Coordinates of N, CA and C in Angstrom, one line a residue:
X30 N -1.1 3.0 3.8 CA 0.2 3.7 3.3 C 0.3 5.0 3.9
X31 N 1.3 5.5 3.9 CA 1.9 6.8 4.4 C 3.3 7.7 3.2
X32 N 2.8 8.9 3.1 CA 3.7 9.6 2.3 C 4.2 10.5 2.8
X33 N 5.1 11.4 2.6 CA 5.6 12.5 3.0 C 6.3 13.6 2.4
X34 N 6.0 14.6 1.7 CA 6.5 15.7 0.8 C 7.2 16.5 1.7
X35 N 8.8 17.0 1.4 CA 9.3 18.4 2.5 C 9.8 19.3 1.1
X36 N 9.3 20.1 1.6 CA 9.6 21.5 0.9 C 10.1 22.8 1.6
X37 N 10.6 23.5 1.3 CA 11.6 24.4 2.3 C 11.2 24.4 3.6
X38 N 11.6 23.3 3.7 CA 11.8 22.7 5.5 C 10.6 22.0 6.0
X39 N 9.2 22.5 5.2 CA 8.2 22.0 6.1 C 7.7 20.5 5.5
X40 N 7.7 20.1 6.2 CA 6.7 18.6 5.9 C 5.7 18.2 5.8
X41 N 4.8 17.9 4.7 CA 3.6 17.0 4.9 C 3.1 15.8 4.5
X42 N 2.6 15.5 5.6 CA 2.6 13.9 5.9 C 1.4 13.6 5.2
X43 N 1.2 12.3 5.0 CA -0.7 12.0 5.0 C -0.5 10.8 5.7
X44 N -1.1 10.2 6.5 CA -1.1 9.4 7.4 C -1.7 7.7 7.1
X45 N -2.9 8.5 6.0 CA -3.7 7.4 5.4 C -4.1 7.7 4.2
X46 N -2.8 7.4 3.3 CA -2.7 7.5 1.6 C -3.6 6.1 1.2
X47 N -4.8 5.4 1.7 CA -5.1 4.2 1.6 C -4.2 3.0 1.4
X48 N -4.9 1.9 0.8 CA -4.1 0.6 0.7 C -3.2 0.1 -0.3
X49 N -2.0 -0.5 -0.3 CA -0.9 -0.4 -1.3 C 0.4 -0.9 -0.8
X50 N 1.3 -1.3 -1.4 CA 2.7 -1.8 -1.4 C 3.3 -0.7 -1.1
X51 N 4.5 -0.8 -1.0 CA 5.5 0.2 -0.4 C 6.2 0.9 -1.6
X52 N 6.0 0.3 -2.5 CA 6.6 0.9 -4.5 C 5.2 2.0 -4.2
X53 N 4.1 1.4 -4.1 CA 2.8 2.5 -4.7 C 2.9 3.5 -3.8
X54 N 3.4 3.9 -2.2 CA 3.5 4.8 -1.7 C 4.4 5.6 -2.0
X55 N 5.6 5.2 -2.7 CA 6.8 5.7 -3.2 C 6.0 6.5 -4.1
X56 N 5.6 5.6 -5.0 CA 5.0 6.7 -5.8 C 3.9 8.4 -6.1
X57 N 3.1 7.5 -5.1 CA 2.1 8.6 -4.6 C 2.8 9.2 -3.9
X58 N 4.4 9.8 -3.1 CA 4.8 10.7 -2.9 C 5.6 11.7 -4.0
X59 N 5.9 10.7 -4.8 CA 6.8 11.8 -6.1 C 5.3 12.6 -6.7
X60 N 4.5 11.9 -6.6 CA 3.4 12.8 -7.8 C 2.8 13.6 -6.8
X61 N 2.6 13.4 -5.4 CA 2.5 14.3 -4.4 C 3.5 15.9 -4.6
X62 N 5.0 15.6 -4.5 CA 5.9 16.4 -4.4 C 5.4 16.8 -5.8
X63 N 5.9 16.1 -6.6 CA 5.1 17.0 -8.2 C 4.0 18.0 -8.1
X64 N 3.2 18.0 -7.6 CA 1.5 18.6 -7.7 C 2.3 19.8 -6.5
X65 N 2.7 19.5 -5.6 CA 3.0 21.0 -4.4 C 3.7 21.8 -5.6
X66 N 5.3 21.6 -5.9 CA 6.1 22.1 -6.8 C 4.9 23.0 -7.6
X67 N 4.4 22.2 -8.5 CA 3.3 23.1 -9.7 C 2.6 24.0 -8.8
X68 N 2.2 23.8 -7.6 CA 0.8 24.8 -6.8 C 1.8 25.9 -6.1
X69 N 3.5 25.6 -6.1 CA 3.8 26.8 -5.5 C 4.5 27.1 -6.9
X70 N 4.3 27.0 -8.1 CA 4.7 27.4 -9.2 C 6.1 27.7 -9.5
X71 N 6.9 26.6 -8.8 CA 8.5 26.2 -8.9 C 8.7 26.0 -10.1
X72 N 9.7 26.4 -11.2 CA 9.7 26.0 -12.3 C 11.4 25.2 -12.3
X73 N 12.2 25.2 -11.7 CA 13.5 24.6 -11.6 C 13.3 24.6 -10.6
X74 N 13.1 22.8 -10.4 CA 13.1 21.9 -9.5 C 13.5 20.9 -9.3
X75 N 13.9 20.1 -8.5 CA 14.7 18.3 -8.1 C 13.6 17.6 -7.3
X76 N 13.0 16.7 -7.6 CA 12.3 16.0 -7.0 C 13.0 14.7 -6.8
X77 N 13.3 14.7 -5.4 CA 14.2 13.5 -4.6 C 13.6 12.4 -3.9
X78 N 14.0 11.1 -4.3 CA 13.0 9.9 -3.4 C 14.4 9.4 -3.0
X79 N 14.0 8.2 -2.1 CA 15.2 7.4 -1.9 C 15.0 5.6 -2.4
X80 N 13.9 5.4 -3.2 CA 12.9 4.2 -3.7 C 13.9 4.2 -5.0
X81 N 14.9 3.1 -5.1 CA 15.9 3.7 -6.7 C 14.8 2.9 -7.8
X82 N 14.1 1.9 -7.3 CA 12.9 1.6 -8.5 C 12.3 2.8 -9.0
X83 N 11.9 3.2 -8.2 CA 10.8 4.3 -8.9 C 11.3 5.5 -9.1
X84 N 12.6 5.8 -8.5 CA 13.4 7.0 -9.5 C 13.8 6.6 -10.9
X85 N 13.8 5.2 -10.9 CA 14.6 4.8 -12.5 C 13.3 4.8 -13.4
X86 N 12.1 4.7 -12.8 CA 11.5 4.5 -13.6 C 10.7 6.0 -14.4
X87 N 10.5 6.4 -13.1 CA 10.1 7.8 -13.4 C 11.3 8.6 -14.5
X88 N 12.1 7.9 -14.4 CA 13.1 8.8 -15.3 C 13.3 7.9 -16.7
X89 N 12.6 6.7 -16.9 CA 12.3 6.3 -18.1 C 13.5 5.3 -18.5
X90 N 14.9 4.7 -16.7 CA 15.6 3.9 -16.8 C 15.4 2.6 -17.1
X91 N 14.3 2.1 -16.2 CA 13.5 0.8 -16.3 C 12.5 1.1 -16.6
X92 N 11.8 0.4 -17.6 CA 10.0 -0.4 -17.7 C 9.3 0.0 -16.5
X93 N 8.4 0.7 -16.3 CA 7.3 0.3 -15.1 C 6.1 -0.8 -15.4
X94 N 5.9 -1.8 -14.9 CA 5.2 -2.4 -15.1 C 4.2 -2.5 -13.8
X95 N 2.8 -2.9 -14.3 CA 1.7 -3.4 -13.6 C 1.5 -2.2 -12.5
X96 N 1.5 -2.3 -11.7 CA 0.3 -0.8 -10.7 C 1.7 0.5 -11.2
X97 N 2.9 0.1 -11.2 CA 4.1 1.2 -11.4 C 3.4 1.7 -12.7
X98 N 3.3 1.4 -13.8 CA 3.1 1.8 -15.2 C 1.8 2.8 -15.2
X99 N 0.6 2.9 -14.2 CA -0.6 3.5 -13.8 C 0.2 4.4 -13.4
X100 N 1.2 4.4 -11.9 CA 1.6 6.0 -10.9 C 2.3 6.4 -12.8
X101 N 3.5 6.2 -13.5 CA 4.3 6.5 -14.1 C 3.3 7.7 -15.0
X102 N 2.1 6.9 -15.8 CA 1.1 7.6 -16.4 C 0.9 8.7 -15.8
X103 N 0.0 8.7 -14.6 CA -0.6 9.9 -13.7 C 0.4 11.0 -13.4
X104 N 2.1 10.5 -13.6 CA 2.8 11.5 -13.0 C 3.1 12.1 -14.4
X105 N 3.2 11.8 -15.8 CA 3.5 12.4 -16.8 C 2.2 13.2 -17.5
X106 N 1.2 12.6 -16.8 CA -0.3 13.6 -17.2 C 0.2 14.7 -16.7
X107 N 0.3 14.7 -15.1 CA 1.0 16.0 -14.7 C 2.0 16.9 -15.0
X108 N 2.8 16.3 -15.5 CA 4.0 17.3 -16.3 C 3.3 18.1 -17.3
X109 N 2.5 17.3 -18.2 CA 1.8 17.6 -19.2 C 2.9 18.0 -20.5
X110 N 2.6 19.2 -21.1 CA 3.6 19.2 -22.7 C 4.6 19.5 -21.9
X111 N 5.1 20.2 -21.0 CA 6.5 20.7 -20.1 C 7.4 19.6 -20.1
X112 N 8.6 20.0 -20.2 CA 9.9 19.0 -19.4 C 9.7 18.8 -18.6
X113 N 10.2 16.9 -18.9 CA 10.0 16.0 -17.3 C 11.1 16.6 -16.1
X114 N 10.5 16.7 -15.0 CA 11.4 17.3 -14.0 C 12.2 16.5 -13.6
X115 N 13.6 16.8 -12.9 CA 14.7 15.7 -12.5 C 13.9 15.2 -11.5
X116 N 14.6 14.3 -11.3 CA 13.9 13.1 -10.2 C 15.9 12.8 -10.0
X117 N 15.7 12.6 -9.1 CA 17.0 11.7 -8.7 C 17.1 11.1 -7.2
X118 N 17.6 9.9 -7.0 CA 17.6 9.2 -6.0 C 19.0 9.8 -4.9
X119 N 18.4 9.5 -3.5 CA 19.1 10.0 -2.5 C 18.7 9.0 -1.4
X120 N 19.9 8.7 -0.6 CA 20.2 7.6 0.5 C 18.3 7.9 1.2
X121 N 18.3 7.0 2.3 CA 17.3 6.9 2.8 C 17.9 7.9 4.1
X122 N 18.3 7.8 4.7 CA 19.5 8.6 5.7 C 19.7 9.8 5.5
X123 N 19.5 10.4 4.3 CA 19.1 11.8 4.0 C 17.9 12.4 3.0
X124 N 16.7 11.2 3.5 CA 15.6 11.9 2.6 C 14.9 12.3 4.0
X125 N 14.8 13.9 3.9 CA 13.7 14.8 4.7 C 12.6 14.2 4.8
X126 N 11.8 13.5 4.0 CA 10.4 13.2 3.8 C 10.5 11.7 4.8
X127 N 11.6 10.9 4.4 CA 11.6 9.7 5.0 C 12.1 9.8 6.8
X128 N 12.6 10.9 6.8 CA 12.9 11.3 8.5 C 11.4 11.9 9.2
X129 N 10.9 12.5 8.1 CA 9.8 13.1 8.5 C 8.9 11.9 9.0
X130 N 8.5 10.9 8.2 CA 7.7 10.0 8.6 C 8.0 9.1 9.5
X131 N 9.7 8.8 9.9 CA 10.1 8.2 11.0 C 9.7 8.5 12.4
X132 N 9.8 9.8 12.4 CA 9.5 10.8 13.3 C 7.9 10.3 14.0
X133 N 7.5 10.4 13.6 CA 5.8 10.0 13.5 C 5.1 11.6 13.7

């Protein structure tokens, strides 16, 4: 798998997020972009994917089920007592992260 977090402009990739479906890389990038956000101590923030499963679920539209319902866990450990951060879905054609990784 391959993820990719952009934050004021810059990109980071990981190249070899190990083994996994294309939902689990989705994921391991929102909880990616979650954990930068908290380390540069953003407190109003939008965390954007272009995966509308795992934005609905992250936002508690759909059920996550089976490996989804594990990332969903790990990402609300991280919020912790704080309000859940927006999440909202954005075309593939305008996610930074997803150009980023096209890019190679």
């Amino acid at each position: 798998m391959e993820t990719a977090v952009v934050t004021g402009g810059a990109a980071t990739v990981v190249r070899d997020a190990g083994i996994g479906s294309s939902m689990d890389a989705e994921w391991l990038a929102l909880i990616a972009a979650l954990r930068l956000a908290q380390q540069l101590g953003l407190t109003n923030f939008v965390l954007l994917g272009d995966a509308a499963a795992v934005v609905e679920q992250a936002n508690g539209a759909v059920r996550a089920r089976g490996e989804g319902a594990h990332h969903l866990a790990n990402f609300r450990a991280l919020v912790g007592e704080g309000a859940m951060p927006a999440v909202r879905y954005i075309k593939r054609t305008q996610n930074l992260a997803g150009i980023a990784l096209a890019r190679g």
